[in-house]
Amino acid sequence: MKKQAMIGIISLAVLFIAVNIAVIFTSDKIERSKSISQFTKAETGELQKLLFTKGVVVPASDYKVMYSKDLGTLREVLVSKGDAVVTGDPLITYETGHLDAEIEELQAQNADLQSRISSAESDLSDLQDDLDEASVPVEVEEGVYLDDSAGQKAISSQIGDKQDQIAYLNQQIDSNEQKAARLQAQKEAYNVTSKMDGIVTAVNPFPQNPEDPMIVIQSSEPFLIEGKLSEKEAVLVKEGQKATAEAEALANTEKEAIIREVTMTPIDKPSVDQSETYYPFLAELIEPSENWHHGFHVGLDIVLEERSGVIVIDDTVMKKQKSSQYIYVLKKGKLEKRKLDVGLKINSRNEVLQGLEKGERIVTNPSPDLKNNMKVFIPMNHHYLEKKTLKSFTNEQKIRLIISGMVK
């Protein structure tokens, strides 16, 4: 078996030499070809122009509870500094004695009205009995009956008056109940509850200044990153730009963020003696994280420009001629020199705007002697000649390789 393989290889080599000798003697001119061993395929990718800066995690918001004169006298502060609260937890209660007194008065009035209704209903029942009795004809003589129409009419009138009285009393009760319900609803405003989840950071039951809060609550989940930008950086950063944040205290904790605000008011008073002026910015984390805490320092990569799904090539495939960029594309055994229009450049990677399609093969590190329409060939890899590699090829593949080598 080994002998047959060796005979086959020798036969192929002899055939290769014979064909090349024939080409030499039958051709007046031998057109030389260039060996191209380094090339790459044009692929699509992403480019991001980033600005790195630093920031610190801060609470998303503060909730301040102020004293309300409209609610009157403070009864009790129900929280202390450092307490954790959730939305709906009671914080402060005000005195509601005046409302309670009004509600009790209305309840007493309704009790009296109900008593009067009961009495009126009893009278109405008696009148109904009198009307029934008056409706029965009275025999005044044998076979002669007298109908007391006048008495019936008088009793019916009294019954109507009584019914009107009961209806009026019921209306009074309904009105008082509605007033009591409104007062009871007003009492809810005298119990101040938290509007957010967070930590109580300050408590002052009796502020001297009306503008000072009684209670301050910081949101428990830090959604914001606060930082500063130099004047050269501030003109590049815009609201809505994407960013990636990573906490210095935690490894592999990248979080997506977005620029919420860039304030073009200097942090400090500008001076001609300073080399730069700095401006504040806020970035907002897209999703909360339990591991991130107020005060954590973070690194922030702000995306100034971005391209997705574009053809990206390296500097090593381009040659510069005057102010233009060129590449050499492999096309049917020849080189095609092409002018490129490039866009965004990040380090050595370039966005191709025009002049190259995905999948086309490009010469890497093109040498100065390359020319347009030059014939080229790709040299055979020496691994193809190893016995192990040759055994992995089919006969058809072996023939194709040999013919390709002879033609080139």
Short mmCIF file of C-alpha atoms in Angstrom, two decimals:
data_model
loop_
_atom_site.label_atom_id
_atom_site.label_comp_id
_atom_site.label_asym_id
_atom_site.label_seq_id
_atom_site.Cartn_x
_atom_site.Cartn_y
_atom_site.Cartn_z
CA MET A 1 0.00 0.00 0.00
CA LYS A 2 2.83 2.40 0.86
CA LYS A 3 4.60 1.52 -2.40
CA GLN A 4 1.48 2.33 -4.43
CA ALA A 5 1.09 5.71 -2.69
CA MET A 6 4.73 6.57 -3.40
CA ILE A 7 4.34 5.59 -7.08
CA GLY A 8 1.25 7.82 -7.30
CA ILE A 9 3.05 10.85 -5.83
CA ILE A 10 6.06 10.35 -8.17
CA SER A 11 3.72 10.02 -11.16
CA LEU A 12 1.96 13.26 -10.28
CA ALA A 13 5.27 15.08 -9.89
CA VAL A 14 6.50 13.83 -13.29
CA LEU A 15 3.21 14.93 -14.87
CA PHE A 16 3.57 18.39 -13.27
CA ILE A 17 7.11 18.84 -14.62
CA ALA A 18 6.14 17.63 -18.09
CA VAL A 19 3.21 20.04 -18.36
CA ASN A 20 5.35 23.02 -17.29
CA ILE A 21 8.09 22.12 -19.82
CA ALA A 22 5.45 21.96 -22.52
CA VAL A 23 4.17 25.37 -21.54
CA ILE A 24 7.69 26.84 -21.74
CA PHE A 25 8.42 25.47 -25.22
CA THR A 26 5.04 26.24 -26.72
CA SER A 27 4.69 29.81 -25.36
CA ASP A 28 6.45 32.79 -26.87
CA LYS A 29 5.88 34.77 -23.71
CA ILE A 30 5.39 33.59 -20.15
CA GLU A 31 3.20 35.91 -18.17
CA ARG A 32 4.44 36.05 -14.64
CA SER A 33 2.03 35.83 -11.71
CA LYS A 34 2.31 37.22 -8.18
CA SER A 35 2.05 34.98 -5.15
CA ILE A 36 -0.50 36.26 -2.63
CA SER A 37 -0.33 34.51 0.71
CA GLN A 38 -2.11 37.01 2.93
CA PHE A 39 -5.72 37.98 2.33
CA THR A 40 -8.92 38.39 4.29
CA LYS A 41 -12.65 38.51 3.62
CA ALA A 42 -14.71 41.66 4.00
CA GLU A 43 -17.06 41.23 6.95
CA THR A 44 -19.68 43.38 8.64
CA GLY A 45 -19.23 44.54 12.21
CA GLU A 46 -19.80 47.30 14.71
CA LEU A 47 -17.86 50.45 15.47
CA GLN A 48 -18.19 52.59 18.57
CA LYS A 49 -16.48 55.87 19.29
CA LEU A 50 -16.22 55.95 23.08
CA LEU A 51 -15.44 58.61 25.64
CA PHE A 52 -14.23 57.26 28.97
CA THR A 53 -14.93 59.18 32.15
CA LYS A 54 -15.61 58.49 35.81
CA GLY A 55 -18.60 59.03 38.06
CA VAL A 56 -20.20 58.13 41.36
CA VAL A 57 -23.50 56.37 42.10
CA VAL A 58 -26.16 58.63 43.62
CA PRO A 59 -29.81 58.07 44.57
CA ALA A 60 -32.29 58.60 41.78
CA SER A 61 -34.26 61.09 43.88
CA ASP A 62 -34.97 62.57 47.29
CA TYR A 63 -38.46 62.77 48.75
CA LYS A 64 -38.97 65.65 51.19
CA VAL A 65 -41.91 65.91 53.58
CA MET A 66 -42.68 69.51 54.52
CA TYR A 67 -44.77 70.83 57.43
CA SER A 68 -48.31 71.76 56.34
CA LYS A 69 -50.03 74.68 58.04
CA ASP A 70 -53.32 73.63 56.48
CA LEU A 71 -53.24 70.39 58.46
CA GLY A 72 -52.76 72.17 61.77
CA THR A 73 -51.09 70.70 64.83
CA LEU A 74 -48.52 67.91 64.52
CA ARG A 75 -49.43 64.84 66.52
CA GLU A 76 -46.49 62.44 65.96
CA VAL A 77 -43.52 61.64 63.74
CA LEU A 78 -43.57 57.88 63.16
CA VAL A 79 -40.07 57.28 61.70
CA SER A 80 -36.46 57.83 62.76
CA LYS A 81 -33.28 58.53 60.85
CA GLY A 82 -31.96 55.38 59.20
CA ASP A 83 -35.35 53.65 58.96
CA ALA A 84 -36.14 51.81 55.73
CA VAL A 85 -39.57 52.62 54.37
CA VAL A 86 -41.67 51.47 51.44
CA THR A 87 -44.39 53.25 49.53
CA GLY A 88 -47.45 53.69 51.73
CA ASP A 89 -45.69 53.49 55.10
CA PRO A 90 -46.99 56.12 57.60
CA LEU A 91 -44.53 58.95 58.34
CA ILE A 92 -46.41 61.73 60.17
CA THR A 93 -49.84 62.19 61.76
CA TYR A 94 -51.60 65.51 62.46
CA GLU A 95 -54.29 66.20 65.07
CA THR A 96 -57.78 65.44 63.77
CA GLY A 97 -59.79 66.29 66.93
CA HIS A 98 -61.79 69.02 65.19
CA LEU A 99 -62.79 66.62 62.43
CA ASP A 100 -63.66 63.90 64.93
CA ALA A 101 -65.88 66.38 66.81
CA GLU A 102 -67.75 67.29 63.61
CA ILE A 103 -68.22 63.63 62.76
CA GLU A 104 -69.54 62.89 66.27
CA GLU A 105 -71.97 65.84 66.00
CA LEU A 106 -73.31 64.54 62.71
CA GLN A 107 -73.66 61.05 64.17
CA ALA A 108 -75.62 62.50 67.14
CA GLN A 109 -77.89 64.41 64.76
CA ASN A 110 -78.56 61.26 62.80
CA ALA A 111 -79.39 59.36 65.99
CA ASP A 112 -81.97 62.06 66.85
CA LEU A 113 -83.33 62.04 63.31
CA GLN A 114 -83.65 58.27 63.41
CA SER A 115 -85.61 58.55 66.65
CA ARG A 116 -87.96 61.08 65.05
CA ILE A 117 -88.39 58.80 62.05
CA SER A 118 -89.31 55.91 64.33
CA SER A 119 -91.90 58.08 66.09
CA ALA A 120 -93.30 59.31 62.77
CA GLU A 121 -93.52 55.77 61.43
CA SER A 122 -95.45 54.76 64.58
CA ASP A 123 -97.89 57.68 64.06
CA LEU A 124 -98.20 56.70 60.40
CA SER A 125 -99.16 53.17 61.41
CA ASP A 126 -101.86 54.51 63.76
CA LEU A 127 -103.24 56.80 61.07
CA GLN A 128 -103.39 53.90 58.63
CA ASP A 129 -105.44 51.95 61.19
CA ASP A 130 -107.76 54.98 61.64
CA LEU A 131 -108.19 55.22 57.88
CA ASP A 132 -109.06 51.56 57.63
CA GLU A 133 -111.65 51.97 60.40
CA ALA A 134 -113.10 55.12 58.81
CA SER A 135 -113.47 53.36 55.52
CA VAL A 136 -116.03 50.94 56.99
CA PRO A 137 -119.62 52.32 56.54
CA VAL A 138 -121.58 52.87 59.79
CA GLU A 139 -125.19 51.57 60.03
CA VAL A 140 -127.23 54.47 61.38
CA GLU A 141 -130.64 52.79 60.89
CA GLU A 142 -131.63 49.37 59.93
CA GLY A 143 -130.46 48.95 56.38
CA VAL A 144 -129.08 52.51 56.21
CA TYR A 145 -125.29 53.00 56.14
CA LEU A 146 -123.30 56.21 56.45
CA ASP A 147 -119.90 56.62 54.75
CA ASP A 148 -117.57 58.99 56.65
CA SER A 149 -115.95 60.52 53.58
CA ALA A 150 -114.92 63.69 55.38
CA GLY A 151 -113.12 61.70 58.08
CA GLN A 152 -111.32 59.56 55.53
CA LYS A 153 -110.15 62.65 53.68
CA ALA A 154 -108.80 64.22 56.84
CA ILE A 155 -106.93 61.07 57.84
CA SER A 156 -105.49 60.65 54.32
CA SER A 157 -104.18 64.21 54.50
CA GLN A 158 -102.48 63.48 57.84
CA ILE A 159 -100.94 60.29 56.38
CA GLY A 160 -99.49 62.28 53.47
CA ASP A 161 -98.01 64.84 55.85
CA LYS A 162 -96.45 62.06 57.91
CA GLN A 163 -94.91 60.41 54.83
CA ASP A 164 -93.47 63.73 53.74
CA GLN A 165 -92.02 64.21 57.21
CA ILE A 166 -90.34 60.77 57.16
CA ALA A 167 -88.89 61.40 53.67
CA TYR A 168 -87.48 64.75 54.79
CA LEU A 169 -85.91 63.19 57.89
CA ASN A 170 -84.31 60.45 55.73
CA GLN A 171 -82.88 63.12 53.42
CA GLN A 172 -81.36 64.84 56.46
CA ILE A 173 -79.75 61.56 57.54
CA ASP A 174 -78.33 60.97 54.02
CA SER A 175 -76.91 64.50 53.93
CA ASN A 176 -75.25 64.06 57.33
CA GLU A 177 -73.79 60.69 56.30
CA GLN A 178 -72.27 62.25 53.17
CA LYS A 179 -70.75 65.06 55.27
CA ALA A 180 -69.34 62.52 57.71
CA ALA A 181 -67.85 60.49 54.84
CA ARG A 182 -66.17 63.61 53.43
CA LEU A 183 -64.74 64.47 56.84
CA GLN A 184 -63.50 60.90 57.24
CA ALA A 185 -61.77 61.16 53.84
CA GLN A 186 -60.19 64.45 54.91
CA LYS A 187 -58.70 62.64 57.90
CA GLU A 188 -56.64 60.52 55.50
CA ALA A 189 -54.72 63.64 54.49
CA TYR A 190 -53.73 64.09 58.13
CA ASN A 191 -51.82 60.78 57.94
CA VAL A 192 -48.80 61.46 55.69
CA THR A 193 -47.36 58.32 54.02
CA SER A 194 -44.20 57.68 52.00
CA LYS A 195 -44.41 58.11 48.24
CA MET A 196 -41.34 55.97 47.51
CA ASP A 197 -39.14 53.13 48.77
CA GLY A 198 -36.02 54.39 50.49
CA ILE A 199 -34.05 55.26 53.61
CA VAL A 200 -34.90 58.08 56.03
CA THR A 201 -31.85 60.33 56.04
CA ALA A 202 -33.14 63.26 58.12
CA VAL A 203 -35.88 63.92 60.70
CA ASN A 204 -36.76 67.38 62.04
CA PRO A 205 -40.19 67.48 63.74
CA PHE A 206 -40.07 71.22 64.40
CA PRO A 207 -38.25 73.02 61.56
CA GLN A 208 -37.52 76.68 62.27
CA ASN A 209 -37.48 77.60 58.59
CA PRO A 210 -40.69 76.90 56.65
CA GLU A 211 -38.55 75.80 53.70
CA ASP A 212 -36.80 73.10 55.73
CA PRO A 213 -38.24 69.57 55.44
CA MET A 214 -39.46 67.57 58.40
CA ILE A 215 -38.38 64.28 56.83
CA VAL A 216 -36.00 63.44 53.93
CA ILE A 217 -36.07 60.04 52.21
CA GLN A 218 -33.48 58.91 49.68
CA SER A 219 -34.49 56.29 47.13
CA SER A 220 -33.14 52.89 48.15
CA GLU A 221 -32.09 51.90 44.62
CA PRO A 222 -29.35 54.08 43.07
CA PHE A 223 -30.30 54.56 39.44
CA LEU A 224 -28.08 57.57 38.68
CA ILE A 225 -24.39 58.19 38.03
CA GLU A 226 -23.12 61.68 38.68
CA GLY A 227 -19.90 62.94 37.12
CA LYS A 228 -18.13 65.82 35.45
CA LEU A 229 -16.89 66.54 31.94
CA SER A 230 -14.19 68.89 30.72
CA GLU A 231 -15.27 71.65 28.35
CA LYS A 232 -13.87 69.68 25.40
CA GLU A 233 -15.79 66.57 26.47
CA ALA A 234 -19.03 68.37 27.34
CA VAL A 235 -19.55 69.57 23.76
CA LEU A 236 -19.40 65.94 22.56
CA VAL A 237 -21.81 64.40 25.07
CA LYS A 238 -25.55 64.70 24.40
CA GLU A 239 -28.70 63.64 26.23
CA GLY A 240 -29.88 60.22 25.12
CA GLN A 241 -26.46 58.79 24.26
CA LYS A 242 -25.84 55.21 25.37
CA ALA A 243 -23.15 54.30 27.88
CA THR A 244 -21.68 51.31 29.71
CA ALA A 245 -20.91 51.60 33.42
CA GLU A 246 -18.76 49.34 35.59
CA ALA A 247 -18.40 49.63 39.36
CA GLU A 248 -14.77 49.74 40.49
CA ALA A 249 -15.59 47.78 43.65
CA LEU A 250 -17.23 44.91 41.72
CA ALA A 251 -15.62 42.78 39.03
CA ASN A 252 -17.47 42.08 35.77
CA THR A 253 -20.47 44.22 36.63
CA GLU A 254 -21.09 46.17 33.44
CA LYS A 255 -24.48 47.88 33.31
CA GLU A 256 -26.18 49.68 30.46
CA ALA A 257 -26.91 53.35 31.03
CA ILE A 258 -28.10 56.41 29.16
CA ILE A 259 -27.09 60.06 29.45
CA ARG A 260 -29.99 61.86 31.10
CA GLU A 261 -28.62 65.38 31.50
CA VAL A 262 -25.60 67.53 30.62
CA THR A 263 -25.71 70.90 32.39
CA MET A 264 -23.66 73.62 30.75
CA THR A 265 -23.29 75.50 34.01
CA PRO A 266 -19.73 75.25 35.37
CA ILE A 267 -19.27 73.29 38.59
CA ASP A 268 -16.83 75.89 39.91
CA LYS A 269 -16.38 79.53 39.09
CA PRO A 270 -14.36 79.70 35.85
CA SER A 271 -10.97 81.37 35.92
CA VAL A 272 -8.39 82.25 33.30
CA ASP A 273 -5.82 80.62 35.55
CA GLN A 274 -7.51 77.24 35.14
CA SER A 275 -6.60 75.08 32.16
CA GLU A 276 -10.14 73.70 31.84
CA THR A 277 -13.68 74.25 33.07
CA TYR A 278 -15.78 71.28 34.18
CA TYR A 279 -19.52 70.70 33.77
CA PRO A 280 -21.81 68.20 35.58
CA PHE A 281 -23.67 65.34 33.93
CA LEU A 282 -26.09 62.60 35.01
CA ALA A 283 -26.37 59.10 33.56
CA GLU A 284 -29.25 56.79 34.37
CA LEU A 285 -28.90 53.03 34.79
CA ILE A 286 -31.37 51.16 32.58
CA GLU A 287 -31.98 48.46 35.20
CA PRO A 288 -31.48 48.54 38.99
CA SER A 289 -28.89 46.41 40.75
CA GLU A 290 -28.99 45.25 44.36
CA ASN A 291 -25.17 45.18 44.48
CA TRP A 292 -24.70 48.82 43.49
CA HIS A 293 -24.81 51.30 46.36
CA HIS A 294 -24.80 55.03 46.92
CA GLY A 295 -21.22 56.29 46.73
CA PHE A 296 -19.76 53.54 44.49
CA HIS A 297 -17.20 54.86 42.00
CA VAL A 298 -17.71 53.72 38.42
CA GLY A 299 -16.00 53.92 35.06
CA LEU A 300 -18.24 55.06 32.24
CA ASP A 301 -17.82 54.51 28.49
CA ILE A 302 -20.09 56.97 26.67
CA VAL A 303 -20.96 56.06 23.06
CA LEU A 304 -20.38 59.25 21.03
CA GLU A 305 -20.88 57.61 17.63
CA GLU A 306 -21.96 54.12 16.63
CA ARG A 307 -22.25 52.04 13.46
CA SER A 308 -23.89 48.62 13.27
CA GLY A 309 -23.96 46.12 10.43
CA VAL A 310 -21.40 48.00 8.32
CA ILE A 311 -18.40 46.62 6.46
CA VAL A 312 -15.31 47.09 8.62
CA ILE A 313 -11.70 46.75 7.43
CA ASP A 314 -8.32 47.18 9.09
CA ASP A 315 -5.67 49.72 8.16
CA THR A 316 -3.43 46.84 7.04
CA VAL A 317 -5.50 46.23 3.89
CA MET A 318 -5.43 49.83 2.66
CA LYS A 319 -2.83 51.82 0.75
CA LYS A 320 -2.87 55.58 0.62
CA GLN A 321 -2.33 57.42 -2.63
CA LYS A 322 -2.42 61.17 -2.25
CA SER A 323 -5.67 61.86 -0.35
CA SER A 324 -7.41 58.63 -1.41
CA GLN A 325 -7.55 55.14 0.06
CA TYR A 326 -7.16 52.04 -2.12
CA ILE A 327 -7.44 48.29 -1.64
CA TYR A 328 -6.64 45.27 -3.83
CA VAL A 329 -9.48 42.79 -4.29
CA LEU A 330 -8.93 39.22 -5.53
CA LYS A 331 -11.17 38.64 -8.58
CA LYS A 332 -10.85 35.50 -10.74
CA GLY A 333 -7.11 35.19 -10.32
CA LYS A 334 -6.42 38.89 -10.79
CA LEU A 335 -6.06 41.95 -8.62
CA GLU A 336 -8.61 44.72 -8.85
CA LYS A 337 -7.47 48.06 -7.50
CA ARG A 338 -10.37 49.92 -5.92
CA LYS A 339 -10.83 53.33 -4.44
CA LEU A 340 -12.62 53.33 -1.09
CA ASP A 341 -14.90 55.80 0.64
CA VAL A 342 -14.39 55.38 4.37
CA GLY A 343 -16.40 56.82 7.24
CA LEU A 344 -15.99 56.37 10.96
CA LYS A 345 -12.50 55.32 12.05
CA ILE A 346 -11.84 53.76 15.46
CA ASN A 347 -8.17 53.00 16.11
CA SER A 348 -7.12 50.86 13.10
CA ARG A 349 -10.67 49.83 12.11
CA ASN A 350 -12.52 51.69 9.36
CA GLU A 351 -16.12 51.88 8.21
CA VAL A 352 -16.45 51.31 4.44
CA LEU A 353 -19.09 53.56 2.90
CA GLN A 354 -18.54 52.56 -0.73
CA GLY A 355 -16.22 50.38 -2.79
CA LEU A 356 -16.41 46.96 -1.13
CA GLU A 357 -19.02 44.23 -0.68
CA LYS A 358 -19.34 41.69 2.11
CA GLY A 359 -17.49 38.45 1.40
CA GLU A 360 -15.02 39.86 -1.14
CA ARG A 361 -11.38 38.84 -0.60
CA ILE A 362 -8.90 41.64 0.10
CA VAL A 363 -5.11 41.53 0.05
CA THR A 364 -3.59 42.11 3.48
CA ASN A 365 -0.41 44.19 3.77
CA PRO A 366 -0.26 44.90 0.01
CA SER A 367 3.30 45.31 -1.29
CA PRO A 368 4.36 48.30 -3.48
CA ASP A 369 4.76 46.14 -6.61
CA LEU A 370 1.07 45.19 -6.81
CA LYS A 371 -0.80 46.58 -9.81
CA ASN A 372 -4.31 46.64 -11.16
CA ASN A 373 -5.24 43.54 -13.22
CA MET A 374 -2.08 41.73 -12.10
CA LYS A 375 -2.46 37.95 -12.19
CA VAL A 376 -2.01 36.34 -8.80
CA PHE A 377 -2.10 32.90 -7.28
CA ILE A 378 -2.32 31.55 -3.76
CA PRO A 379 0.63 29.25 -2.99
CA MET A 380 -0.04 25.72 -1.84
CA ASN A 381 0.21 25.18 1.87
CA HIS A 382 3.09 22.83 2.71
CA HIS A 383 0.78 20.88 4.99
CA TYR A 384 -0.97 19.60 1.85
CA LEU A 385 2.19 17.55 1.04
CA GLU A 386 2.23 15.71 4.34
CA LYS A 387 1.22 12.05 4.09
CA LYS A 388 -1.47 12.42 6.73
CA THR A 389 -3.02 15.36 4.89
CA LEU A 390 -2.85 13.69 1.49
CA LYS A 391 -4.71 10.67 2.84
CA SER A 392 -7.56 12.95 3.97
CA PHE A 393 -8.08 14.24 0.37
CA THR A 394 -10.26 12.43 -2.15
CA ASN A 395 -8.79 11.60 -5.57
CA GLU A 396 -10.86 14.41 -7.10
CA GLN A 397 -9.44 16.92 -4.62
CA LYS A 398 -5.89 15.76 -5.37
CA ILE A 399 -6.41 16.20 -9.13
CA ARG A 400 -7.91 19.67 -8.65
CA LEU A 401 -4.91 20.78 -6.57
CA ILE A 402 -2.42 19.49 -9.14
CA ILE A 403 -4.22 21.08 -12.11
CA SER A 404 -4.54 24.36 -10.22
CA GLY A 405 -0.81 24.35 -9.51
CA MET A 406 0.08 23.61 -13.13
CA VAL A 407 -2.19 26.33 -14.50
CA LYS A 408 -0.90 28.96 -12.08
#
